[in-house]
Amino acid sequence: MAVKVWFLALFMVALLSCGESKYIVYNTTSTIVPGKINVHLVPHTHDDVGWLKTIDQYYVGSNNSIQAFFQRWWDEQSEAVKSTVKHLVSSGQLELINGGICMHDEAATHYIDMIDQTTLGHRFIKAEFNVTPRIGWQIDPFGHSAVQAYLLGAEVGFDSFFFGRIDYQDRAKRKNEKTLEVVWRGSKSLGSSSQIFAGAFPENYEPPSNFYYEVNGDSDSPIVQDNTNLFDYNVPERVNEFVAAAISQANITRTNHVMWTMGTDFQYQYAHTWFRQLDKFIHYVNQDGRVNALYSTPSIYTDAKHATDESWPLKSDDYFPYADRINAYWTGYFTSRPALKGYVRATGGYYLAARQLEFFKGKNKAGPTTDYLADALAIAQHHDAVSGTSKQHVADDYAKRIAIGYAEAEQVCPLLNISYCPPSEADLSKGKNLVIVVYNPLGLKREDVVKIPIADENVVVRDFRGREIESQVIPLLLASVATRNYHAKVYLGKYPKVTPNYWLAFSATVPPLGFSTYIVSGAKRAAGASEKEIVYVSDRSQNHTIKVGPGSLQLVYSGKDGKLKKYINRRSSVEESVGQSFGYYSGDDGSVDFQASGAYIFRPNLTYPIKSEQQVPLTVFRGPILDEVHQRVNSWIYQVTRVYKEKDHAEFEFTIGPIPIDDGIGKEIITKISSSLKSNKKFYTDSNGRDFIERIRDYRKDWKLEVNQPVAGNYYPINLGIYTKDTRSELSLLVDRAVGGSSIVDGQLELMLHRRLIQDDGRGVAEALNETVCITEKKCQGLTVVGKYYLRIDPLGEGAKWRRSYGQELYSPFLLAFAEQDGHNWISSHVPTFYGTSPSYALPDNIAILTLQELEDGEVLFRLAHLYEDGEDKDLSLTASVELKKVFTNKKIKGITETSLSANQERAEMEKKRLVWKVEGSSEEPKVTRGGPVDPTKLIVELAPMEIRTFIISFYS
Amino acid sequence: MAVKVWFLALFMVALLSCGESKYIVYNTTSTIVPGKINVHLVPHTHDDVGWLKTIDQYYVGSNNSIQAFFQRWWDEQSEAVKSTVKHLVSSGQLELINGGICMHDEAATHYIDMIDQTTLGHRFIKAEFNVTPRIGWQIDPFGHSAVQAYLLGAEVGFDSFFFGRIDYQDRAKRKNEKTLEVVWRGSKSLGSSSQIFAGAFPENYEPPSNFYYEVNGDSDSPIVQDNTNLFDYNVPERVNEFVAAAISQANITRTNHVMWTMGTDFQYQYAHTWFRQLDKFIHYVNQDGRVNALYSTPSIYTDAKHATDESWPLKSDDYFPYADRINAYWTGYFTSRPALKGYVRATGGYYLAARQLEFFKGKNKAGPTTDYLADALAIAQHHDAVSGTSKQHVADDYAKRIAIGYAEAEQVCPLLNISYCPPSEADLSKGKNLVIVVYNPLGLKREDVVKIPIADENVVVRDFRGREIESQVIPLLLASVATRNYHAKVYLGKYPKVTPNYWLAFSATVPPLGFSTYIVSGAKRAAGASEKEIVYVSDRSQNHTIKVGPGSLQLVYSGKDGKLKKYINRRSSVEESVGQSFGYYSGDDGSVDFQASGAYIFRPNLTYPIKSEQQVPLTVFRGPILDEVHQRVNSWIYQVTRVYKEKDHAEFEFTIGPIPIDDGIGKEIITKISSSLKSNKKFYTDSNGRDFIERIRDYRKDWKLEVNQPVAGNYYPINLGIYTKDTRSELSLLVDRAVGGSSIVDGQLELMLHRRLIQDDGRGVAEALNETVCITEKKCQGLTVVGKYYLRIDPLGEGAKWRRSYGQELYSPFLLAFAEQDGHNWISSHVPTFYGTSPSYALPDNIAILTLQELEDGEVLFRLAHLYEDGEDKDLSLTASVELKKVFTNKKIKGITETSLSANQERAEMEKKRLVWKVEGSSEEPKVTRGGPVDPTKLIVELAPMEIRTFIISFYS
């Protein structure tokens, strides 16, 4: 009895109304309702190709999301599943957007690589689904480039472009002014002809808070509990919260359409958990009626926006750099993993050339092909790949894939019967010769210096006619030999038997898309031995200087401290004071505000100049082809500076590493080039290796910048180069890979070359960016990076020519192949020289062949680029023409179709259906020049400045 | 060029063979292959009804696993989905096993509650799928009971029974001797007629390590990577590992069939992740051919085992207690959450009575019904519910559900026109009377003392004929009043206006399944005021004693220290020295070996006796019906000992709490009853309130016990009682809820009554078992628990009668209802007394009605139990008969069908299809007695000892 009384006292709980539970059919057929706030619910998952896990680990680990690794999944499906998916695509329930192989990075990627990976994806989608994606969807990359907007956006035929990450100050202002959605005109040269509707999300790419549902159940978003039999029935509360969130977003958005990105990383693993909640929201919110909720896609949203006839603010330039909060500039990843960045860039150039060779040889479907390399490089453009922001083992996986692709692509090479042989091991003393076949992937005749490592200095070089040509032998930097030996031990398990001691340099001349052959033979004498001068800097008087350079360019060094002092070019009459030094930023350890420097974020603490630890000699080697200056800056930085007889720029080769961290401080190594130019805060950096954008220190064009990181907040990504100028001169640097750089002081340019950090920066990768190389599991040292940058000073207005033309040479260097010739006469049994184009023909200097690729069906993908911006050079910023008949001199063109940039639709059709967006307050648009249609009989392609034109060409067989 | 050389040096990786990826059809049609090791892959998920989250949170949070909360899910499905599921069930692809509403606990559950919850589930499955589950599947409960094996196993028609948790020492021996799989004969009385094939898993209920796959991807089991295009192709390695694991398990298993439990808690949320891997394993393992892998179910496995004609070791008794490693005995949960355990037990008994009343009234389908209470109680039997091992908020949810069910069931009550009114507030002075209707759910005529709280002592009690009957008023323990007021404030938000000061006790006599009415009225005098004696123990001489008890039983207390000294029963001529004290174990904090005492685990550190903090009076109240001894043991333990005139046992009511933890030490409170019995390490505890099992201290029958926890390792679950004996006497304790207990010292019994701990014990619940009650969010105190236990000492051989018959009275107390009568004559307007059976009929003393319940279709579920074991009592351990015609005196029986215990199939059919298992080395089985078939005209049911018989009865309307 007592117990019974207690029950009632303790548990007199209101009796719930217990209805029957029933199967409820949710009404989710809603479409747009005019006059209401329309909440476009866009279910999406963002599946990084490789980040914390490798691409294969991600793929097979979950294996269930068609949004992820779609192509890989697709290949394994039954016809029944494929048919279902095709139906979903054709009905619009599943929309294929963006459509590259990956969501590429926008800072550390070169535009040619971006085009290649997008083309690969778009052509796959076209072939399998007959679909051309309409929407750009770069929701995660850490800042957004002009090239992405106009070239990989408008030029591939996208009608809109959405993204998640812009500077937090910029975002706040845009929310306030309803300018998150804009018309973005990314190219000065192409102007309104390449603009796109572009929307930044109000927050990243998650749903509004409290509307997140995933199978793992870790979310604390309340589910819509509509079973009155269960506790916590909450339909009215949840509908109220939905309406409130919709109104809140509508208040910062133009028009009555708002998009909710219903997903985030690696979602919809069990799609039902999401869709069940979305079904309920749509059902109950529309029953409520205050706002209209609908299943939507980015296309539906875009069309709805367009249909409103609203005018949008104009956006130019780009969205770099990106900070997600104070002191958190994502400018470290511009340089993170410089070795991987260098590898991606070099193999990207190789891939361009390999496809040309594959075309000339004729593609062999049974293999080997360049396809694996294409795929590996495409994946490597991902925004956690070349960006350097994946975990170490994932970065290794990316590199491994490229290596495999490279190894296969090498076998495609039509320079037949040639097997690779490390030239240093060729024993030339016993009458053997080393045959070097030099391929030129450019459309221009080209003369450049070839350098190969050799073991013995007593050699002679002859051309294919047997004429001896000038050559020069230069001792290797000892640090280079040590680095090579160490890595050979790491990766091959043993130290090399023979080590090269010298570089052999000679000048090769190769026709456009052709090759030439050179023979290196043993000789009694070292024909081109360099003259060696060792300058003990401490021993010299203060005023002594050392001049370096066999040609018109001379670098002048101080005898007092061995530093570069002056740049003199007698040909262009430039004489400029110039300095070069190394320094480092100590990476913040996060002890102040939990924001350390890391893989993503550059958070410098203090700046330190790097001085020589002791007085070391400045060693100069001089010769007929080039002079080299060898400098040991300290125990872990070496530099070789080269001045070529025939080149008007200086080449700096740095060897940096292992960066010491014994002091518990991460370090970010920079080089500074200083001059007396009065640059007035202005400098210029390229957008993905293409357009140059004006940067102004401590300033943003779109909002009043609150400066809290005077260094990190002024860093920009560099893929081609950086320059600054004053009223008299231009000071330009070109780079061999993606790096970060800036001009922190007037007249000075700096590049960040290497980073080694010991804290994670809290953006998810959960690893410090501390790259090491290990001989055994326990014996590791920090990664050493070898790279180059190039310096030139020009009179004002004359720098573009070098930056553009030499920049293209950097992307597409000579491709070399070797054979050891044993007594026979190579020349008599092989074709010693080859012309890809008509022998008398070369492309105009301002045009590059970006793509020459045989497609699966025998057709050819041909892509030409004008290398100059409008007004950049008085001679070369003009419309140019390419005569296709002379390019394809050995074939007869049967048909030609101009396509979108990604070659998945006809250009004319794309232009016809392109949405036209109104720009706020715009009066007359400047006239844009573009090349005209290609006459099918004349077959001449015109290209206006910055224009890239893509064709599918068929030939008579 | 330099770069190119490096690539080859660094990345000369073997080129993978890159085949086309293709859609692979896996062959998973394999069945059993004779002569090979057959690996039965049984995909399963174990979804605790409520543990870390409440049942509704679990249900709606994931909402996708048909293995979980199946009934709830089922109710919401469309006909199309239901049809698909039915097809899966009928094809054998989805097997419904175990089949109760939950996987009930086996330690803290009463067998009647276990039967009820299993019946509820089994009848649902029968109705929806026409399926009778064949397999017991108690994979997670923390030890396994004899009652589960024979009653809820064999008697519900299961052919086998599988489980995961047995003592680690036992498991090691069984693996070694291939005795994990046994024939379990759980009942001494029913012997081989109730045995079952029972298999303990080699480890818990997970797959072999490295074969675990779930959608969240946290598993580090390598997936079967069979796409040669992807890195890490691993089919041969994975097949080898599979074969090795299969052979390893085969080496500890009889026959060449092994079962792999492919799942664990909350799996198959996205079933494809599991099934894809299982598909691949079956495909490739069978291609390999060394072992045979197949999709299986527990039924297929059971049939395969049976088909081998193997003989199996015999197992008797049970698998308690359970330790999963040294010092980790899961014996704490026998007592954890004593208030919840008490609430479940009390409402279980109430539910039994309420269904009887619902039957007499006629079930109203429109409600109110007892159905919600049935569901709430069923859920509460879950092995993380009544076990006390859920998180606090989940325990609260279980209690809330019961309270809601109770509130609805109360309205079913046919004692019509009666509204509940707290009797203490009835103002009897103004001429009102309090009417008390007393219902007796037993099949026997019953006389028992009714006690109700009253505010005023001047009352008189009359029977329905108006005759005044003897009554007695006793002051309440002040601590009880304080506890009541505190909880009223907590749960009702205010202190009660009127507080009762007294108990009114009187003796009520009620027919079988009937009720009687009593009237309490105000009076000028306190008719039965108790005589009060206060004994100041320190003031008395050493030899003075206090005798308590108005009848044949007397308890003798020491005048020196107020302690119980002697038990004297003049009727049975028992006179025994006896002591009673409180003590506590300090819970280990885990500092030694990370094993703290917690919700699951009892890990005592040291034992402390609890002594009175100061000399306090021993207060004795004497009266005609009972004597009460009030003792304040310390500031947080009070005890009332009652000796009734008409009862030969003593009743101990304890009030324990808040247990102090200010000293940073968790405490587990025990009471000890000591005697001079020479019990020689032996004692007896019940199995789920039914069979008593012999326990021997520091000893296990199945293996040589390595004793490392001399207290915790000797604890057993108690639901009915515990007793010990010597050649002369039996000392018995009965309990009012599930508790843990033992006999740590010969002649002594101990019960653990309450626990309050401050560490988690590391078994997943991740909360300390620290129950509190809070008036405001910040003002909390430890939970106070009020409960009872009962003591009796009998001559040897005579204890069973009390334990059995009074045990049944404890489960099924009088049910009381109240009305306030205002001037009118209640008796004239109501039926004052009611006979459910024929007035002259009562069931035999050894038979109880477990179930009398109207089913949905008007039929009646009727379940009778023989309460005695074979040989337990010389008079009552005999076959008894029940005359159904007299039980259902007001109705005419149309048909009767005997069914399985869970009423989902005909008994005869069940027996016919039951698998017969061979027992190793068994010769002649002892003959088992069971009641014969029921003659449909005589309608007399025979029950042999321990027999429970279940019938579906239909009536002429």
mmCIF file of N, CA, C and O in Angstrom, chain B residues 394-446:
data_model
loop_
_atom_site.group_PDB
_atom_site.id
_atom_site.type_symbol
_atom_site.label_atom_id
_atom_site.label_comp_id
_atom_site.label_asym_id
_atom_site.label_seq_id
_atom_site.Cartn_x
_atom_site.Cartn_y
_atom_site.Cartn_z
ATOM 1 N N VAL B 394 17.898 7.784 -18.787
ATOM 2 C CA VAL B 394 17.220 6.643 -19.390
ATOM 3 C C VAL B 394 16.426 5.891 -18.319
ATOM 4 O O VAL B 394 15.277 5.477 -18.552
ATOM 5 N N ALA B 395 17.025 5.733 -17.151
ATOM 6 C CA ALA B 395 16.308 5.100 -16.036
ATOM 7 C C ALA B 395 15.045 5.901 -15.720
ATOM 8 O O ALA B 395 13.969 5.339 -15.474
ATOM 9 N N ASP B 396 15.167 7.214 -15.755
ATOM 10 C CA ASP B 396 14.000 8.070 -15.505
ATOM 11 C C ASP B 396 12.920 7.828 -16.558
ATOM 12 O O ASP B 396 11.722 7.811 -16.250
ATOM 13 N N ASP B 397 13.353 7.639 -17.788
ATOM 14 C CA ASP B 397 12.410 7.401 -18.876
ATOM 15 C C ASP B 397 11.664 6.083 -18.685
ATOM 16 O O ASP B 397 10.449 6.013 -18.878
ATOM 17 N N TYR B 398 12.385 5.051 -18.291
ATOM 18 C CA TYR B 398 11.715 3.771 -18.015
ATOM 19 C C TYR B 398 10.646 3.962 -16.932
ATOM 20 O O TYR B 398 9.521 3.462 -17.055
ATOM 21 N N ALA B 399 11.006 4.665 -15.853
ATOM 22 C CA ALA B 399 10.069 4.856 -14.740
ATOM 23 C C ALA B 399 8.862 5.680 -15.196
ATOM 24 O O ALA B 399 7.716 5.380 -14.835
ATOM 25 N N LYS B 400 9.120 6.674 -16.009
ATOM 26 C CA LYS B 400 8.038 7.525 -16.502
ATOM 27 C C LYS B 400 7.035 6.719 -17.322
ATOM 28 O O LYS B 400 5.815 6.874 -17.197
ATOM 29 N N ARG B 401 7.562 5.837 -18.172
ATOM 30 C CA ARG B 401 6.669 5.004 -18.968
ATOM 31 C C ARG B 401 5.792 4.125 -18.081
ATOM 32 O O ARG B 401 4.606 3.938 -18.338
ATOM 33 N N ILE B 402 6.397 3.554 -17.050
ATOM 34 C CA ILE B 402 5.612 2.713 -16.140
ATOM 35 C C ILE B 402 4.538 3.559 -15.455
ATOM 36 O O ILE B 402 3.383 3.137 -15.321
ATOM 37 N N ALA B 403 4.922 4.762 -15.043
ATOM 38 C CA ALA B 403 3.965 5.621 -14.355
ATOM 39 C C ALA B 403 2.774 5.951 -15.253
ATOM 40 O O ALA B 403 1.620 5.951 -14.813
ATOM 41 N N ILE B 404 3.067 6.195 -16.527
ATOM 42 C CA ILE B 404 1.978 6.494 -17.459
ATOM 43 C C ILE B 404 1.087 5.264 -17.625
ATOM 44 O O ILE B 404 -0.151 5.354 -17.599
ATOM 45 N N GLY B 405 1.727 4.114 -17.766
ATOM 46 C CA GLY B 405 0.958 2.880 -17.910
ATOM 47 C C GLY B 405 0.132 2.579 -16.668
ATOM 48 O O GLY B 405 -1.031 2.148 -16.749
ATOM 49 N N TYR B 406 0.728 2.844 -15.523
ATOM 50 C CA TYR B 406 0.028 2.609 -14.267
ATOM 51 C C TYR B 406 -1.205 3.510 -14.160
ATOM 52 O O TYR B 406 -2.295 3.077 -13.788
ATOM 53 N N ALA B 407 -0.997 4.775 -14.526
ATOM 54 C CA ALA B 407 -2.103 5.732 -14.431
ATOM 55 C C ALA B 407 -3.276 5.313 -15.321
ATOM 56 O O ALA B 407 -4.444 5.426 -14.938
ATOM 57 N N GLU B 408 -2.960 4.794 -16.493
ATOM 58 C CA GLU B 408 -4.041 4.344 -17.369
ATOM 59 C C GLU B 408 -4.686 3.074 -16.812
ATOM 60 O O GLU B 408 -5.913 2.933 -16.798
ATOM 61 N N ALA B 409 -3.838 2.142 -16.340
ATOM 62 C CA ALA B 409 -4.367 0.867 -15.848
ATOM 63 C C ALA B 409 -5.296 1.078 -14.658
ATOM 64 O O ALA B 409 -6.281 0.358 -14.490
ATOM 65 N N GLU B 410 -4.992 2.069 -13.834
ATOM 66 C CA GLU B 410 -5.832 2.346 -12.671
ATOM 67 C C GLU B 410 -7.274 2.596 -13.064
ATOM 68 O O GLU B 410 -8.204 2.260 -12.337
ATOM 69 N N GLN B 411 -7.446 3.215 -14.256
ATOM 70 C CA GLN B 411 -8.797 3.552 -14.692
ATOM 71 C C GLN B 411 -9.584 2.333 -15.159
ATOM 72 O O GLN B 411 -10.773 2.403 -15.416
ATOM 73 N N VAL B 412 -8.830 1.226 -15.339
ATOM 74 C CA VAL B 412 -9.498 -0.006 -15.749
ATOM 75 C C VAL B 412 -10.283 -0.601 -14.581
ATOM 76 O O VAL B 412 -11.248 -1.330 -14.756
ATOM 77 N N CYS B 413 -9.842 -0.223 -13.416
ATOM 78 C CA CYS B 413 -10.322 -0.854 -12.184
ATOM 79 C C CYS B 413 -11.844 -0.967 -12.132
ATOM 80 O O CYS B 413 -12.561 0.027 -12.324
ATOM 81 N N PRO B 414 -12.382 -2.133 -11.890
ATOM 82 C CA PRO B 414 -13.838 -2.283 -11.889
ATOM 83 C C PRO B 414 -14.455 -1.953 -10.529
ATOM 84 O O PRO B 414 -15.651 -2.092 -10.361
ATOM 85 N N LEU B 415 -13.630 -1.550 -9.595
ATOM 86 C CA LEU B 415 -14.179 -1.120 -8.299
ATOM 87 C C LEU B 415 -14.687 0.281 -8.554
ATOM 88 O O LEU B 415 -14.096 1.278 -8.196
ATOM 89 N N LEU B 416 -15.850 0.307 -9.206
ATOM 90 C CA LEU B 416 -16.251 1.504 -9.943
ATOM 91 C C LEU B 416 -16.555 2.691 -9.036
ATOM 92 O O LEU B 416 -16.656 2.571 -7.840
ATOM 93 N N ASN B 417 -16.730 3.796 -9.647
ATOM 94 C CA ASN B 417 -17.129 5.021 -8.959
ATOM 95 C C ASN B 417 -16.175 5.377 -7.834
ATOM 96 O O ASN B 417 -16.533 6.073 -6.903
ATOM 97 N N ILE B 418 -15.027 4.848 -7.893
ATOM 98 C CA ILE B 418 -14.071 5.119 -6.830
ATOM 99 C C ILE B 418 -12.958 5.966 -7.404
ATOM 100 O O ILE B 418 -12.333 5.593 -8.379
ATOM 101 N N SER B 419 -12.760 7.109 -6.821
ATOM 102 C CA SER B 419 -11.620 7.884 -7.262
ATOM 103 C C SER B 419 -10.572 7.853 -6.174
ATOM 104 O O SER B 419 -10.870 7.793 -4.988
ATOM 105 N N TYR B 420 -9.349 7.898 -6.629
ATOM 106 C CA TYR B 420 -8.267 7.850 -5.668
ATOM 107 C C TYR B 420 -8.251 9.113 -4.839
ATOM 108 O O TYR B 420 -8.429 10.216 -5.334
ATOM 109 N N CYS B 421 -8.021 8.947 -3.579
ATOM 110 C CA CYS B 421 -7.954 10.102 -2.685
ATOM 111 C C CYS B 421 -6.926 9.789 -1.628
ATOM 112 O O CYS B 421 -7.078 8.798 -0.916
ATOM 113 N N PRO B 422 -5.911 10.583 -1.497
ATOM 114 C CA PRO B 422 -4.928 10.262 -0.457
ATOM 115 C C PRO B 422 -5.648 10.156 0.879
ATOM 116 O O PRO B 422 -6.287 11.116 1.327
ATOM 117 N N PRO B 423 -5.566 9.016 1.506
ATOM 118 C CA PRO B 423 -6.379 8.792 2.700
ATOM 119 C C PRO B 423 -6.008 9.734 3.836
ATOM 120 O O PRO B 423 -6.854 10.068 4.658
ATOM 121 N N SER B 424 -4.810 10.217 3.824
ATOM 122 C CA SER B 424 -4.423 11.096 4.925
ATOM 123 C C SER B 424 -5.165 12.410 4.880
ATOM 124 O O SER B 424 -5.273 13.112 5.870
ATOM 125 N N GLU B 425 -5.706 12.719 3.689
ATOM 126 C CA GLU B 425 -6.410 13.998 3.591
ATOM 127 C C GLU B 425 -7.907 13.867 3.805
ATOM 128 O O GLU B 425 -8.624 14.860 3.820
ATOM 129 N N ALA B 426 -8.337 12.648 3.900
ATOM 130 C CA ALA B 426 -9.776 12.463 4.152
ATOM 131 C C ALA B 426 -10.104 13.025 5.545
ATOM 132 O O ALA B 426 -9.481 12.659 6.536
ATOM 133 N N ASP B 427 -11.045 13.905 5.535
ATOM 134 C CA ASP B 427 -11.411 14.552 6.824
ATOM 135 C C ASP B 427 -12.527 13.756 7.472
ATOM 136 O O ASP B 427 -13.709 14.013 7.276
ATOM 137 N N LEU B 428 -12.141 12.767 8.262
ATOM 138 C CA LEU B 428 -13.120 11.848 8.831
ATOM 139 C C LEU B 428 -13.866 12.457 10.011
ATOM 140 O O LEU B 428 -14.896 11.947 10.444
ATOM 141 N N SER B 429 -13.345 13.550 10.495
ATOM 142 C CA SER B 429 -13.987 14.147 11.680
ATOM 143 C C SER B 429 -15.347 14.726 11.345
ATOM 144 O O SER B 429 -16.211 14.829 12.189
ATOM 145 N N LYS B 430 -15.557 15.102 10.065
ATOM 146 C CA LYS B 430 -16.824 15.750 9.696
ATOM 147 C C LYS B 430 -17.858 14.757 9.203
ATOM 148 O O LYS B 430 -18.630 15.048 8.299
ATOM 149 N N GLY B 431 -17.806 13.558 9.700
ATOM 150 C CA GLY B 431 -18.837 12.582 9.373
ATOM 151 C C GLY B 431 -18.587 11.820 8.094
ATOM 152 O O GLY B 431 -19.385 10.993 7.690
ATOM 153 N N LYS B 432 -17.490 12.109 7.421
ATOM 154 C CA LYS B 432 -17.182 11.349 6.214
ATOM 155 C C LYS B 432 -16.533 10.043 6.617
ATOM 156 O O LYS B 432 -15.900 9.923 7.660
ATOM 157 N N ASN B 433 -16.691 9.091 5.731
ATOM 158 C CA ASN B 433 -16.039 7.805 5.953
ATOM 159 C C ASN B 433 -15.085 7.544 4.805
ATOM 160 O O ASN B 433 -15.296 7.998 3.680
ATOM 161 N N LEU B 434 -14.051 6.793 5.081
ATOM 162 C CA LEU B 434 -13.137 6.346 4.034
ATOM 163 C C LEU B 434 -13.463 4.895 3.715
ATOM 164 O O LEU B 434 -13.391 4.031 4.590
ATOM 165 N N VAL B 435 -13.872 4.655 2.457
ATOM 166 C CA VAL B 435 -14.184 3.300 2.035
ATOM 167 C C VAL B 435 -12.936 2.690 1.416
ATOM 168 O O VAL B 435 -12.297 3.312 0.556
ATOM 169 N N ILE B 436 -12.578 1.501 1.842
ATOM 170 C CA ILE B 436 -11.399 0.818 1.302
ATOM 171 C C ILE B 436 -11.851 -0.500 0.694
ATOM 172 O O ILE B 436 -12.412 -1.347 1.390
ATOM 173 N N VAL B 437 -11.631 -0.614 -0.601
ATOM 174 C CA VAL B 437 -11.947 -1.869 -1.279
ATOM 175 C C VAL B 437 -10.639 -2.642 -1.422
ATOM 176 O O VAL B 437 -9.658 -2.114 -1.958
ATOM 177 N N VAL B 438 -10.628 -3.873 -0.926
ATOM 178 C CA VAL B 438 -9.394 -4.659 -0.890
ATOM 179 C C VAL B 438 -9.542 -5.823 -1.857
ATOM 180 O O VAL B 438 -10.405 -6.680 -1.677
ATOM 181 N N TYR B 439 -8.687 -5.846 -2.905
ATOM 182 C CA TYR B 439 -8.762 -6.914 -3.895
ATOM 183 C C TYR B 439 -7.639 -7.923 -3.656
ATOM 184 O O TYR B 439 -6.485 -7.553 -3.405
ATOM 185 N N ASN B 440 -7.967 -9.199 -3.793
ATOM 186 C CA ASN B 440 -7.001 -10.291 -3.594
ATOM 187 C C ASN B 440 -6.742 -10.993 -4.909
ATOM 188 O O ASN B 440 -7.572 -11.748 -5.402
ATOM 189 N N PRO B 441 -5.579 -10.785 -5.513
ATOM 190 C CA PRO B 441 -5.316 -11.402 -6.807
ATOM 191 C C PRO B 441 -4.917 -12.870 -6.728
ATOM 192 O O PRO B 441 -4.723 -13.496 -7.770
ATOM 193 N N LEU B 442 -4.793 -13.413 -5.525
ATOM 194 C CA LEU B 442 -4.424 -14.826 -5.416
ATOM 195 C C LEU B 442 -5.664 -15.717 -5.568
ATOM 196 O O LEU B 442 -6.783 -15.287 -5.347
ATOM 197 N N GLY B 443 -5.394 -16.979 -5.865
ATOM 198 C CA GLY B 443 -6.492 -17.935 -6.008
ATOM 199 C C GLY B 443 -6.911 -18.564 -4.689
ATOM 200 O O GLY B 443 -7.687 -19.508 -4.678
ATOM 201 N N LEU B 444 -6.378 -18.038 -3.620
ATOM 202 C CA LEU B 444 -6.675 -18.557 -2.280
ATOM 203 C C LEU B 444 -7.380 -17.494 -1.465
ATOM 204 O O LEU B 444 -7.123 -16.309 -1.637
ATOM 205 N N LYS B 445 -8.200 -17.933 -0.550
ATOM 206 C CA LYS B 445 -8.745 -16.992 0.417
ATOM 207 C C LYS B 445 -7.584 -16.480 1.256
ATOM 208 O O LYS B 445 -6.667 -17.231 1.607
ATOM 209 N N ARG B 446 -7.644 -15.219 1.622
ATOM 210 C CA ARG B 446 -6.449 -14.622 2.190
ATOM 211 C C ARG B 446 -6.802 -13.651 3.297
ATOM 212 O O ARG B 446 -7.721 -12.848 3.156
#
